[in-house]
Each structure stands twice: as C-alpha cells, then as structure tokens.
PDB file of C-alpha atoms in Angstrom:
ATOM      1  CA  LEU A  12       0.235  -0.028   0.243  1.00  0.00           C
ATOM      2  CA  GLU A  13       1.476   3.621  -1.161  1.00  0.00           C
ATOM      3  CA  VAL A  14       0.415   6.721  -0.476  1.00  0.00           C
ATOM      4  CA  ASP A  15       1.473  10.423  -0.865  1.00  0.00           C
ATOM      5  CA  TYR A  16       2.077  11.130   2.263  1.00  0.00           C
ATOM      6  CA  ILE A  17       1.940   9.560   5.735  1.00  0.00           C
ATOM      7  CA  GLY A  18       2.290  10.121   9.378  1.00  0.00           C
ATOM      8  CA  VAL A  19       4.115   7.541  11.840  1.00  0.00           C
ATOM      9  CA  ILE A  20       3.611   7.740  15.489  1.00  0.00           C
ATOM     10  CA  ILE A  21       7.223   6.005  17.264  1.00  0.00           C
ATOM     11  CA  GLY A  22       5.910   4.385  20.649  1.00  0.00           C
ATOM     12  CA  PRO A  23       8.317   3.150  23.302  1.00  0.00           C
ATOM     13  CA  ASP A  24       9.220   0.621  21.574  1.00  0.00           C
ATOM     14  CA  LEU A  25      11.711   2.447  19.763  1.00  0.00           C
ATOM     15  CA  VAL A  26      13.859   4.939  21.305  1.00  0.00           C
ATOM     16  CA  VAL A  27      17.180   6.983  20.429  1.00  0.00           C
ATOM     17  CA  ARG A  28      19.715   7.103  23.175  1.00  0.00           C
ATOM     18  CA  ASN A  29      22.884   8.881  22.724  1.00  0.00           C
ATOM     19  CA  GLY A  30      22.836   8.338  18.608  1.00  0.00           C
ATOM     20  CA  GLN A  31      22.045   4.793  18.677  1.00  0.00           C
ATOM     21  CA  ILE A  32      18.453   3.504  18.335  1.00  0.00           C
ATOM     22  CA  ILE A  33      17.201   1.098  20.354  1.00  0.00           C
ATOM     23  CA  THR A  34      14.070  -1.496  20.652  1.00  0.00           C
ATOM     24  CA  ASN A  35      11.923  -2.756  23.735  1.00  0.00           C
ATOM     25  CA  ALA A  36       9.801  -5.761  22.566  1.00  0.00           C
ATOM     26  CA  ARG A  37       8.156  -5.456  26.420  1.00  0.00           C
ATOM     27  CA  ALA A  38       6.869  -1.830  25.363  1.00  0.00           C
ATOM     28  CA  ARG A  39       5.118  -3.292  22.161  1.00  0.00           C
ATOM     29  CA  SER A  40       1.485  -3.498  22.211  1.00  0.00           C
ATOM     30  CA  ARG A  41       0.935  -6.951  23.827  1.00  0.00           C
ATOM     31  CA  MET A  42      -1.630  -7.241  20.768  1.00  0.00           C
ATOM     32  CA  ASP A  43       0.887  -7.189  18.368  1.00  0.00           C
ATOM     33  CA  ALA A  44       1.031 -10.898  16.652  1.00  0.00           C
ATOM     34  CA  SER A  45       4.231  -9.781  15.305  1.00  0.00           C
ATOM     35  CA  ILE A  46       6.336 -10.454  18.683  1.00  0.00           C
ATOM     36  CA  LYS A  47       3.871 -13.809  19.891  1.00  0.00           C
ATOM     37  CA  GLY A  48       5.988 -15.618  21.550  1.00  0.00           C
ATOM     38  CA  TYR A  49       8.633 -12.927  22.330  1.00  0.00           C
ATOM     39  CA  ILE A  50       8.443 -13.732  26.301  1.00  0.00           C
ATOM     40  CA  LYS A  51       8.976 -17.580  26.267  1.00  0.00           C
ATOM     41  CA  LEU A  52      11.544 -17.666  23.608  1.00  0.00           C
ATOM     42  CA  GLU A  53      13.597 -14.871  26.493  1.00  0.00           C
ATOM     43  CA  LYS A  54      13.599 -17.308  29.114  1.00  0.00           C
ATOM     44  CA  GLU A  55      15.030 -19.554  26.722  1.00  0.00           C
ATOM     45  CA  GLN A  56      17.183 -17.952  24.311  1.00  0.00           C
ATOM     46  CA  PRO A  57      17.468 -13.913  25.613  1.00  0.00           C
ATOM     47  CA  GLU A  58      20.340 -13.610  22.915  1.00  0.00           C
ATOM     48  CA  LYS A  59      18.373 -15.089  20.117  1.00  0.00           C
ATOM     49  CA  ALA A  60      14.827 -13.475  21.209  1.00  0.00           C
ATOM     50  CA  ARG A  61      16.014  -9.792  21.788  1.00  0.00           C
ATOM     51  CA  ALA A  62      18.140 -10.011  17.958  1.00  0.00           C
ATOM     52  CA  LEU A  63      14.675 -11.611  16.573  1.00  0.00           C
ATOM     53  CA  ALA A  64      12.458  -8.430  18.190  1.00  0.00           C
ATOM     54  CA  ASP A  65      14.925  -6.070  17.692  1.00  0.00           C
ATOM     55  CA  LYS A  66      14.404  -7.199  13.787  1.00  0.00           C
ATOM     56  CA  ILE A  67      10.989  -7.039  13.308  1.00  0.00           C
ATOM     57  CA  ILE A  68      10.908  -3.320  15.679  1.00  0.00           C
ATOM     58  CA  LYS A  69      12.931  -1.947  13.327  1.00  0.00           C
ATOM     59  CA  ASN A  70      11.299  -3.334   9.941  1.00  0.00           C
ATOM     60  CA  THR A  71       8.106  -2.452  10.848  1.00  0.00           C
ATOM     61  CA  TYR A  72       9.134   1.244  11.478  1.00  0.00           C
ATOM     62  CA  ARG A  73      11.326   1.539   8.093  1.00  0.00           C
ATOM     63  CA  THR A  74       8.239  -0.148   6.269  1.00  0.00           C
ATOM     64  CA  LEU A  75       6.019   2.371   7.546  1.00  0.00           C
ATOM     65  CA  MET A  76       7.940   5.066   7.259  1.00  0.00           C
ATOM     66  CA  SER A  77       8.589   4.196   2.694  1.00  0.00           C
ATOM     67  CA  ARG A  78       5.216   3.866   2.095  1.00  0.00           C
ATOM     68  CA  GLY A  79       5.115   7.502   1.744  1.00  0.00           C
ATOM     69  CA  GLN A  80       5.976   8.717  -1.940  1.00  0.00           C
ATOM     70  CA  LYS A  81       5.995  12.245  -1.709  1.00  0.00           C
ATOM     71  CA  GLY A  82       6.732  12.674   2.120  1.00  0.00           C
ATOM     72  CA  CYS A  83       6.578  11.259   5.654  1.00  0.00           C
ATOM     73  CA  ARG A  84       5.950  12.676   8.752  1.00  0.00           C
ATOM     74  CA  ILE A  85       7.324  11.424  12.191  1.00  0.00           C
ATOM     75  CA  PHE A  86       5.972  11.608  15.756  1.00  0.00           C
ATOM     76  CA  SER A  87       7.437  10.568  19.327  1.00  0.00           C
ATOM     77  CA  ASP A  88       6.826  11.539  22.909  1.00  0.00           C
ATOM     78  CA  ASP A  89      10.502  10.942  23.205  1.00  0.00           C
ATOM     79  CA  GLU A  90      12.111  14.020  23.772  1.00  0.00           C
ATOM     80  CA  GLU A  91      15.525  12.528  22.444  1.00  0.00           C
ATOM     81  CA  THR A  92      14.299  10.169  19.531  1.00  0.00           C
ATOM     82  CA  ALA A  93      11.757  13.403  18.487  1.00  0.00           C
ATOM     83  CA  LEU A  94      14.854  15.273  17.942  1.00  0.00           C
ATOM     84  CA  TYR A  95      17.120  12.491  16.140  1.00  0.00           C
ATOM     85  CA  PHE A  96      14.366  11.826  13.419  1.00  0.00           C
ATOM     86  CA  ASN A  97      14.205  15.592  13.009  1.00  0.00           C
ATOM     87  CA  LEU A  98      18.036  16.357  12.956  1.00  0.00           C
ATOM     88  CA  LEU A  99      17.955  13.211  10.511  1.00  0.00           C
ATOM     89  CA  ALA A 100      15.051  14.877   7.784  1.00  0.00           C
ATOM     90  CA  ASN A 101      17.454  18.054   7.576  1.00  0.00           C
ATOM     91  CA  THR A 102      20.614  16.297   7.003  1.00  0.00           C
TER      92      THR A 102
END
C-alpha cells in the first residue's frame, strides 16, 4: 500500500539514546502478533529473542516510513527520539 503522505507515531518500543536506536519488545503492544511468543523465547534463548524482536521492530518502522511517496511525518513523545529524527530529516 503506497500513499502520497504518511504519518508515523513512534512508540516506546523504539527510542534513541546517544545516537543509538534501541528497541524494547516488552514496550510493544500485547496485541501485536508480530512478536507473539517473545516472552517464552526470551526465557529459553534471550540473545536470539532480543535479536529477532529488534529486527521485527526496526523493520516495522522502516516499512511504515517508506510508504509515503511524497513525504513522511514522524512523531515521538520521547524528546531525544524526536530530535534524532528531526536532525536526520534535515541533513
């Protein structure tokens, strides 16, 4: 699905700290089926679970942000994250 303009709200599952993008699967909605089974996998294989969740979260936002053919507007409640994407957009 492609649209002219898209708006993306970045939730607490993706934040930026000191220029590093950090994901947190536990901050993702429990209704999100893309990380189903994460808690069980995290108990059994924590590194694999974190790597998989990191990939899913980043891919989700990348996909959403690339759907606007003419532009993308990004919003984040987190001040450092909003500043990061604002600076990224203005370079």
